[in-house]
Amino acid sequence: MKKTILVLFLFILAIALIGCSNSSSGNTDSGKDNGKSQKIVKKEGKDITIAVADNFISMDPHDTNDTLSYSAQKTMMEGLVGFDKDMNVIPVLAKEYSANDEATEFTFKLQEGVKFHDGTPFNAEAVKANLDRLSDPDSKLIRASLFQIIKETKVVDEYTVKVTLSEPFGAMINTFAHPAGMMISPKALKEYGNDVSQHPVGTGPYVFKEWQPGDYLTATKNEEYWNTSGDEVDSITFKPTPENGSRIAMLQTGEADFIYPVPTEQAKSINNKDGIVVENSPSIVTRYMAMNTMKKPFNDIKVRQAINYAINKEAFINVVVNGYAEPMDSVIAPNTKFYSKQDPYKFDLEKAKKLMKEAGYEEGFETTLWGGNNSASTKAMEFIQQQLDQINIKVEVVPMESGTLSDSIWSVENPDDAKLEMYYGGWSPSTGDADWGIRPLLGGKSAFPPNSYNTAYYDEEEVNNLIEDALATADEGKREQAYADAQKKLWDDVPWAFLAVDDTIFGKKNYLEGIYLLPDGSLSLENMKIVQ
């Protein structure tokens, strides 16, 4: 009862503040001087601790479905290509690459003299072993759908590999840059099989040391790193810390050197104090609530529309993330390639009630809402609970630990057996392209769990065909039109409650440089160093 009263109070307060709030743009003062007004605090030793909001699920990039796990993996593994701070594709293990005009053949010239942490040479054979694994439809790997378009990977010579696709796909180079494309030692793949998720072996600047799930994960400096700057820290320890206040305390006391996300309600109060710097910037991470469109009453579009009109998105942003976001106006974020703006569902309680009455649910119904058990997710779900109560929808909030939530959703083979009704989550299209912002989430039956992430169990022939049209051409104009039409149809069909596009927000001690969050929400620390 106390929580409900608190959320209601915060909601009323937020309504009063909406007129003077500029959402994320109103908070860009956080960290904008990068701590230069503070004296750099002293760091003892070169061991870094990073506090994160959830537990890691897997250390196998080919079988990972969460951005957080990728952040840890990226300390130890690398791909042929990757992304810079603005999500532009850059060479990594491939020193150069090229594609034919039809975007069906991609040739990579590899870095020479690189070795995996177990001493296995990185070469064209290693690339082939990884891409063959990723493109095998029988592998049952979570990220196989990203690479199943690969028809053949051919070793041209020791340091040249040619990848042929089964059809044109202009976004393929972005797919190679996705962290799912990071390379694992072929020796480790043979030795551990699918248990490689517990024994990651890559080429990166840090070497896997130990993982105690739910407690910590530690990687140590790779003394033989091929691309060393000489400034790498000695070790990185990730500590899952779901409780917001605990993460803040760890940063303030020096128990952690870097935390993310920073609880938005405390961002301004800790910035530029005690050697702390808080930074935020727009992301491509969307926040939404999926509704299982195969189940009553969510199979009724009027109910889904009513839910969208009943949730005040501006209040959601002010209450849940303290203004560090913008309302969604498409199924993908503005900084995602081929984004197309839609007309937002504005808060209209009377319209929501009218739609509920037309659908035959004037008296409402009871339902459950699943989501993570971290502070931010719980707060968001409780806010949604309060909002939907206004149209007589009684929501039971069910927070779950990340592993339990993953099993509850992705262990269901038959969609008719799915117990999921509503799901609060976020998505980061880590290719930076509309394809990966739409297809895995709303791409029909082929994207239903456990194959992919269509937690709305949404299957619409028109959208499926538009996705196929966009995949079937390398012509960017045609792809843009297909994705624009798909976004319009998805917006009209409302398989989600469209909520917000997050800011990335992190806190660090001011002696750390070269560590930041990419727009997809993943951590980049390959160039991290300590300055004094």
XYZ file of C-alpha atoms in Angstrom:
532
model
C 0.000 0.000 0.000
C 2.845 2.403 0.860
C 4.448 1.804 -2.547
C 1.146 2.525 -4.323
C 0.686 5.781 -2.392
C 4.270 6.811 -3.169
C 3.878 6.120 -6.892
C 0.578 8.039 -6.946
C 2.213 10.994 -5.204
C 5.117 10.980 -7.637
C 2.717 10.800 -10.545
C 0.757 13.847 -9.344
C 4.022 15.713 -8.817
C 5.189 14.796 -12.308
C 1.988 16.125 -13.881
C 2.704 19.468 -12.240
C 6.227 19.461 -13.606
C 5.478 18.403 -17.177
C 4.900 21.960 -18.356
C 8.408 23.043 -17.340
C 10.285 19.870 -18.231
C 12.245 19.356 -21.434
C 12.770 15.643 -20.913
C 16.353 14.548 -21.548
C 17.322 17.898 -23.012
C 16.629 19.422 -19.626
C 19.292 17.282 -18.003
C 22.243 17.678 -20.306
C 24.043 19.713 -17.701
C 24.834 16.425 -15.953
C 28.532 15.859 -16.407
C 28.919 18.290 -19.290
C 32.148 19.692 -17.877
C 33.416 16.088 -17.596
C 34.541 16.723 -14.041
C 37.077 19.373 -15.032
C 35.878 21.594 -12.196
C 37.052 18.945 -9.735
C 40.518 17.913 -8.735
C 41.235 14.403 -9.961
C 40.929 12.054 -7.015
C 43.659 9.569 -6.213
C 43.299 5.954 -7.364
C 45.226 3.282 -5.510
C 46.389 0.510 -7.824
C 45.084 -0.319 -11.294
C 42.218 -2.695 -10.507
C 38.833 -1.388 -11.604
C 35.387 -2.343 -10.275
C 32.247 -1.707 -12.337
C 28.833 -1.997 -10.659
C 25.974 -2.943 -12.999
C 22.212 -3.272 -12.508
C 21.664 -6.948 -13.342
C 23.302 -10.353 -13.467
C 25.121 -11.603 -16.523
C 23.441 -14.469 -18.369
C 26.088 -15.820 -20.763
C 29.669 -15.221 -21.890
C 29.048 -16.779 -25.317
C 28.386 -13.841 -27.685
C 26.777 -16.180 -30.213
C 24.191 -17.226 -27.627
C 23.526 -13.978 -25.763
C 20.314 -11.973 -25.744
C 21.160 -9.078 -23.415
C 23.274 -5.970 -23.906
C 24.698 -6.176 -20.388
C 26.342 -9.554 -20.975
C 27.827 -8.174 -24.186
C 29.442 -5.368 -22.194
C 31.476 -7.870 -20.184
C 32.219 -10.006 -23.245
C 33.616 -7.016 -25.125
C 36.463 -6.748 -22.638
C 37.611 -10.227 -23.708
C 36.455 -10.689 -27.311
C 36.456 -8.765 -30.571
C 34.728 -8.926 -33.937
C 35.883 -8.410 -37.494
C 34.384 -4.930 -37.289
C 32.772 -2.908 -34.526
C 31.234 0.487 -33.771
C 32.715 3.816 -32.753
C 31.017 6.186 -30.293
C 28.478 7.237 -32.944
C 27.668 3.688 -34.100
C 29.718 4.066 -37.283
C 31.275 0.774 -38.446
C 35.054 0.594 -37.915
C 37.660 -2.156 -38.621
C 38.795 -4.278 -35.664
C 40.132 -7.804 -36.324
C 39.636 -7.106 -40.023
C 42.029 -4.359 -41.049
C 39.921 -3.687 -44.144
C 36.776 -4.986 -45.808
C 34.848 -4.626 -49.065
C 31.503 -5.663 -50.568
C 30.262 -6.198 -54.101
C 27.610 -3.889 -55.545
C 24.839 -6.417 -54.916
C 25.792 -6.736 -51.245
C 25.987 -10.516 -51.523
C 29.760 -10.921 -51.081
C 31.934 -9.495 -48.315
C 35.719 -9.848 -48.274
C 37.749 -9.263 -45.106
C 41.517 -8.733 -44.907
C 42.540 -9.765 -41.397
C 45.006 -8.410 -38.883
C 48.159 -10.554 -38.853
C 49.930 -11.984 -35.835
C 46.879 -11.901 -33.547
C 46.371 -14.781 -31.104
C 43.490 -15.905 -28.947
C 44.105 -16.009 -25.199
C 44.761 -19.768 -25.376
C 47.491 -19.289 -27.992
C 45.359 -20.315 -30.989
C 46.194 -18.189 -34.045
C 43.537 -15.800 -35.274
C 43.275 -16.330 -39.022
C 40.794 -17.046 -41.813
C 40.193 -20.583 -40.509
C 39.197 -19.160 -37.127
C 36.785 -16.747 -38.785
C 35.262 -19.586 -40.791
C 34.802 -21.721 -37.654
C 32.940 -18.892 -35.934
C 30.740 -17.906 -38.881
C 29.924 -21.530 -39.694
C 28.739 -21.945 -36.114
C 26.715 -18.733 -36.202
C 25.074 -19.437 -39.563
C 24.098 -23.039 -38.777
C 20.266 -23.079 -38.468
C 20.510 -26.232 -36.355
C 22.834 -24.631 -33.816
C 19.897 -23.332 -31.722
C 22.069 -20.339 -30.837
C 20.091 -17.269 -29.831
C 21.881 -15.039 -32.342
C 21.868 -17.523 -35.246
C 19.011 -15.614 -36.892
C 21.366 -12.673 -37.433
C 23.739 -14.754 -39.528
C 21.575 -17.401 -41.201
C 21.673 -15.340 -44.376
C 25.309 -16.491 -44.795
C 25.479 -19.113 -47.543
C 29.213 -19.818 -47.395
C 32.346 -18.657 -45.635
C 35.444 -19.372 -47.722
C 39.107 -19.214 -46.720
C 40.895 -17.358 -49.538
C 44.278 -17.416 -47.840
C 45.579 -17.337 -44.269
C 44.487 -13.750 -43.690
C 41.646 -13.303 -46.180
C 38.103 -14.590 -45.871
C 35.159 -14.243 -48.251
C 31.561 -14.435 -47.033
C 28.758 -15.091 -49.534
C 25.126 -14.424 -48.652
C 22.111 -16.327 -49.923
C 20.529 -13.025 -51.011
C 21.362 -9.312 -51.053
C 21.410 -7.623 -47.665
C 22.653 -4.047 -47.538
C 22.797 -3.966 -43.738
C 25.126 -6.960 -43.457
C 28.219 -5.005 -42.518
C 26.273 -3.607 -39.537
C 25.379 -7.183 -38.628
C 29.060 -8.150 -38.620
C 29.638 -5.207 -36.251
C 26.990 -6.505 -33.822
C 28.686 -7.944 -30.707
C 27.171 -11.338 -31.591
C 29.822 -11.482 -34.321
C 32.728 -11.498 -31.864
C 35.271 -14.259 -32.417
C 35.785 -17.199 -30.042
C 38.859 -19.433 -30.085
C 38.145 -22.494 -32.311
C 40.090 -24.582 -29.795
C 37.749 -23.437 -27.004
C 34.706 -24.170 -29.165
C 35.910 -27.732 -29.677
C 36.940 -28.233 -26.072
C 33.886 -26.761 -24.351
C 31.097 -26.918 -26.951
C 28.106 -24.923 -25.742
C 29.740 -24.721 -22.301
C 32.026 -22.113 -23.841
C 29.514 -19.688 -22.312
C 31.296 -20.355 -19.024
C 34.810 -20.346 -20.549
C 35.133 -17.342 -22.889
C 38.351 -17.217 -24.914
C 38.831 -14.270 -27.250
C 41.498 -11.915 -28.601
C 40.600 -8.852 -26.519
C 42.575 -6.655 -24.121
C 41.410 -8.630 -21.068
C 41.480 -12.359 -20.275
C 38.691 -14.210 -18.484
C 39.659 -15.114 -14.921
C 36.576 -16.039 -12.882
C 32.795 -15.774 -12.875
C 30.627 -16.294 -9.815
C 27.106 -15.684 -11.196
C 25.216 -13.111 -9.169
C 28.376 -12.072 -7.330
C 31.164 -10.965 -9.676
C 33.015 -11.535 -12.954
C 36.712 -10.721 -13.259
C 38.992 -10.321 -16.281
C 42.708 -9.504 -16.132
C 44.984 -7.569 -18.458
C 46.093 -9.422 -21.607
C 49.848 -8.890 -21.508
C 50.141 -10.059 -25.133
C 47.291 -7.992 -26.566
C 47.831 -7.279 -30.263
C 46.559 -3.687 -30.124
C 47.897 -2.611 -26.750
C 48.184 1.039 -25.785
C 50.218 0.194 -22.702
C 47.749 2.042 -20.486
C 45.286 -0.791 -19.836
C 44.262 -1.380 -16.243
C 45.398 -4.549 -14.447
C 41.936 -6.048 -13.921
C 38.229 -5.352 -14.299
C 35.677 -6.779 -11.891
C 31.988 -6.482 -12.687
C 29.649 -6.598 -9.689
C 25.903 -7.064 -10.301
C 24.155 -4.587 -7.987
C 20.418 -4.419 -8.709
C 19.605 -1.983 -5.891
C 20.064 1.613 -7.051
C 21.168 3.043 -3.709
C 23.846 0.398 -3.340
C 25.389 1.279 -6.715
C 25.489 4.955 -5.777
C 27.074 4.178 -2.405
C 29.728 2.013 -4.069
C 30.718 4.897 -6.339
C 30.758 7.422 -3.511
C 32.926 5.282 -1.234
C 35.278 4.161 -4.012
C 34.170 0.520 -3.807
C 33.234 0.982 -7.491
C 35.062 3.116 -10.030
C 32.250 3.142 -12.594
C 28.512 2.420 -12.358
C 25.679 2.158 -14.829
C 22.996 2.982 -15.113
C 23.037 5.834 -12.632
C 19.691 6.080 -10.826
C 18.230 9.127 -12.532
C 16.740 10.512 -9.330
C 20.249 10.888 -7.891
C 22.190 11.873 -11.004
C 22.362 15.611 -10.361
C 22.976 15.286 -6.628
C 26.150 13.206 -7.042
C 27.573 14.866 -10.157
C 30.809 16.831 -9.638
C 31.121 15.727 -6.027
C 33.633 13.353 -4.440
C 35.463 13.009 -7.745
C 32.319 11.715 -9.492
C 31.291 12.588 -13.044
C 27.825 11.746 -14.401
C 27.287 11.736 -18.160
C 24.176 11.185 -20.280
C 23.369 11.236 -24.000
C 20.612 10.029 -26.351
C 20.497 6.301 -26.998
C 18.805 3.910 -29.420
C 17.305 1.936 -26.515
C 13.507 1.739 -26.559
C 11.331 1.025 -23.515
C 8.004 -0.643 -24.176
C 5.391 -2.941 -22.713
C 4.579 -5.887 -24.990
C 1.074 -7.351 -24.905
C 0.530 -10.989 -25.861
C -1.708 -10.467 -28.889
C -2.604 -14.177 -28.962
C -4.340 -13.954 -25.584
C -7.624 -12.325 -24.625
C -8.154 -9.466 -24.116
C -4.939 -8.325 -25.844
C -6.065 -9.842 -29.148
C -8.485 -6.896 -29.331
C -6.839 -3.843 -30.887
C -9.169 -1.514 -28.997
C -7.825 -2.812 -25.683
C -4.258 -2.252 -26.867
C -5.129 1.236 -28.061
C -6.832 2.006 -24.755
C -3.714 0.976 -22.848
C -1.604 3.332 -24.960
C -3.948 6.258 -24.354
C -4.175 5.449 -20.632
C -0.418 5.698 -19.968
C 0.859 9.241 -19.685
C 4.253 8.981 -21.417
C 5.496 12.387 -20.227
C 4.629 11.450 -16.655
C 6.310 8.067 -17.152
C 9.507 9.830 -18.190
C 9.386 12.308 -15.321
C 8.456 9.795 -12.626
C 10.405 6.734 -13.729
C 13.576 8.227 -15.252
C 13.452 11.827 -14.008
C 13.400 13.283 -17.493
C 16.337 11.295 -18.891
C 14.408 10.031 -21.933
C 12.086 11.087 -24.753
C 8.645 9.658 -25.616
C 8.678 6.964 -28.306
C 7.280 8.090 -31.657
C 8.023 4.899 -33.572
C 8.923 1.306 -32.748
C 12.588 2.288 -33.186
C 14.555 5.256 -31.849
C 15.369 8.371 -33.920
C 19.090 7.568 -34.106
C 18.411 4.152 -35.663
C 18.927 3.909 -39.412
C 15.645 4.150 -41.408
C 13.662 5.529 -38.459
C 10.291 7.014 -39.478
C 8.428 9.308 -37.078
C 4.797 8.488 -36.206
C 1.973 10.434 -34.549
C 2.270 9.725 -30.791
C -0.540 8.254 -28.694
C -1.179 11.223 -26.414
C -2.522 10.725 -22.929
C -6.326 10.718 -23.164
C -8.075 8.949 -20.332
C -11.587 9.533 -21.678
C -10.644 8.088 -25.035
C -9.077 5.087 -23.287
C -12.263 4.469 -21.282
C -14.393 4.782 -24.434
C -12.248 2.185 -26.236
C -12.447 -0.181 -23.265
C -16.246 0.132 -23.289
C -16.399 -0.499 -27.044
C -14.266 -3.604 -26.568
C -16.628 -4.896 -23.885
C -14.242 -4.321 -20.973
C -15.764 -1.268 -19.296
C -15.458 -3.072 -15.962
C -11.840 -3.915 -16.778
C -9.951 -7.150 -16.201
C -7.048 -8.628 -14.253
C -3.633 -9.356 -15.746
C 0.044 -9.819 -14.913
C 3.060 -7.743 -15.897
C 6.475 -9.412 -16.028
C 9.799 -7.620 -15.937
C 13.209 -7.436 -14.288
C 13.671 -7.123 -10.542
C 16.068 -4.179 -10.594
C 14.930 -0.898 -9.036
C 14.281 0.902 -12.327
C 12.165 -1.893 -13.841
C 10.142 -2.329 -10.666
C 9.482 1.406 -10.497
C 8.368 1.452 -14.140
C 6.023 -1.495 -13.697
C 4.459 0.002 -10.579
C 3.861 3.233 -12.495
C 2.152 1.311 -15.312
C 0.101 -0.552 -12.697
C -1.156 2.746 -11.287
C -1.937 4.178 -14.723
C -3.928 1.180 -15.944
C -5.915 1.086 -12.728
C -7.574 4.276 -14.008
C -9.319 2.227 -16.707
C -10.101 -0.681 -14.363
C -7.215 -2.912 -15.460
C -5.884 -4.566 -12.306
C -2.229 -5.379 -12.880
C -0.198 -7.787 -10.770
C 3.463 -6.731 -11.042
C 5.809 -9.727 -11.187
C 9.509 -8.698 -10.937
C 11.936 -11.530 -11.756
C 15.671 -12.116 -11.540
C 17.165 -11.919 -15.051
C 17.838 -15.650 -15.404
C 14.368 -16.575 -14.165
C 12.762 -14.040 -16.484
C 14.765 -15.339 -19.433
C 13.767 -18.932 -18.706
C 10.105 -18.005 -18.206
C 9.910 -16.355 -21.616
C 12.366 -18.226 -23.830
C 11.896 -21.775 -22.632
C 8.369 -21.902 -24.106
C 8.380 -23.940 -27.339
C 4.661 -23.711 -28.127
C 3.202 -20.176 -28.173
C -0.136 -21.540 -26.978
C 1.619 -22.557 -23.748
C 2.995 -19.077 -23.071
C 1.914 -17.731 -19.680
C 3.204 -14.267 -20.498
C 0.453 -11.640 -20.690
C 2.309 -8.323 -20.518
C 6.071 -7.779 -20.482
C 7.989 -4.619 -19.617
C 11.328 -4.526 -21.363
C 13.806 -2.632 -23.459
C 15.535 -3.269 -26.743
C 18.744 -2.028 -28.227
C 19.189 -2.753 -31.961
C 22.908 -3.261 -31.711
C 23.408 -3.257 -35.483
C 22.217 0.364 -35.518
C 19.821 -0.574 -38.343
C 16.001 -0.757 -38.511
C 16.211 -4.443 -39.420
C 17.392 -5.455 -35.972
C 15.079 -2.955 -34.326
C 11.996 -4.575 -35.888
C 12.492 -8.112 -37.209
C 13.475 -9.943 -33.989
C 10.775 -8.182 -31.949
C 7.796 -8.046 -34.287
C 8.743 -10.206 -37.257
C 5.972 -12.796 -37.128
C 6.002 -16.445 -36.099
C 9.672 -16.920 -36.957
C 10.476 -14.428 -34.190
C 8.284 -16.033 -31.515
C 10.171 -17.276 -28.435
C 12.345 -19.284 -28.167
C 13.599 -18.408 -31.670
C 13.697 -14.669 -31.087
C 12.167 -11.863 -29.025
C 8.601 -11.352 -30.263
C 7.081 -11.270 -26.774
C 3.922 -9.696 -28.227
C 3.429 -12.858 -30.294
C 2.565 -10.440 -33.102
C 2.112 -11.949 -36.564
C 0.861 -9.692 -39.362
C 1.331 -10.668 -43.018
C 1.725 -7.096 -44.261
C 4.545 -6.364 -41.818
C 6.207 -9.723 -42.508
C 6.198 -8.976 -46.248
C 7.610 -5.481 -45.733
C 10.432 -6.895 -43.610
C 11.175 -9.419 -46.361
C 11.129 -6.658 -48.986
C 13.666 -4.647 -46.983
C 15.925 -7.664 -46.575
C 15.758 -8.570 -50.259
C 17.459 -5.451 -51.583
C 20.663 -3.499 -51.178
C 18.920 -0.370 -52.509
C 18.776 1.999 -49.547
C 15.831 3.947 -50.973
C 13.738 0.792 -51.251
C 14.789 -0.359 -47.791
C 13.863 3.032 -46.334
C 10.370 2.909 -47.860
C 9.734 -0.663 -46.733
C 10.756 0.146 -43.161
C 8.684 3.353 -43.158
C 5.591 1.376 -44.204
C 6.332 -1.292 -41.599
C 6.700 1.282 -38.827
C 3.366 2.891 -39.784
C 1.541 -0.460 -39.717
C 3.135 -1.489 -36.418
C 2.270 1.851 -34.848
C -1.358 1.481 -35.915
C -1.576 -2.130 -34.691
C -0.164 -1.257 -31.233
C 1.327 -4.625 -30.162
C 3.161 -2.621 -27.482
C 2.507 0.217 -25.128
C 5.018 2.650 -26.611
C 6.842 4.291 -23.714
C 10.231 5.986 -24.076
C 13.667 6.169 -25.671
C 16.270 6.152 -22.916
C 19.278 8.318 -22.406
C 22.438 6.413 -21.628
C 23.611 7.510 -18.192
C 26.672 6.467 -16.233
C 28.788 7.622 -13.346
C 32.537 7.319 -12.962
C 35.435 8.521 -10.898
C 37.208 11.332 -12.703
C 40.512 9.459 -12.955
C 38.977 7.141 -15.562
C 39.242 7.967 -19.255
C 38.325 6.079 -22.410
C 35.245 4.378 -20.947
C 31.730 5.243 -22.133
C 28.373 3.838 -23.230
C 27.536 3.438 -26.901
C 24.079 4.566 -28.101
C 22.948 0.931 -27.942
C 23.616 0.946 -24.182
C 26.633 -1.328 -24.314
C 29.863 -0.491 -22.536
C 33.041 0.415 -24.400
C 36.184 0.189 -22.296
C 38.777 -1.186 -24.690
C 40.696 2.098 -24.364
C 40.112 2.649 -20.654
C 42.974 4.064 -18.636
C 43.654 5.702 -15.282
C 44.967 9.264 -15.213
C 46.414 10.928 -12.121
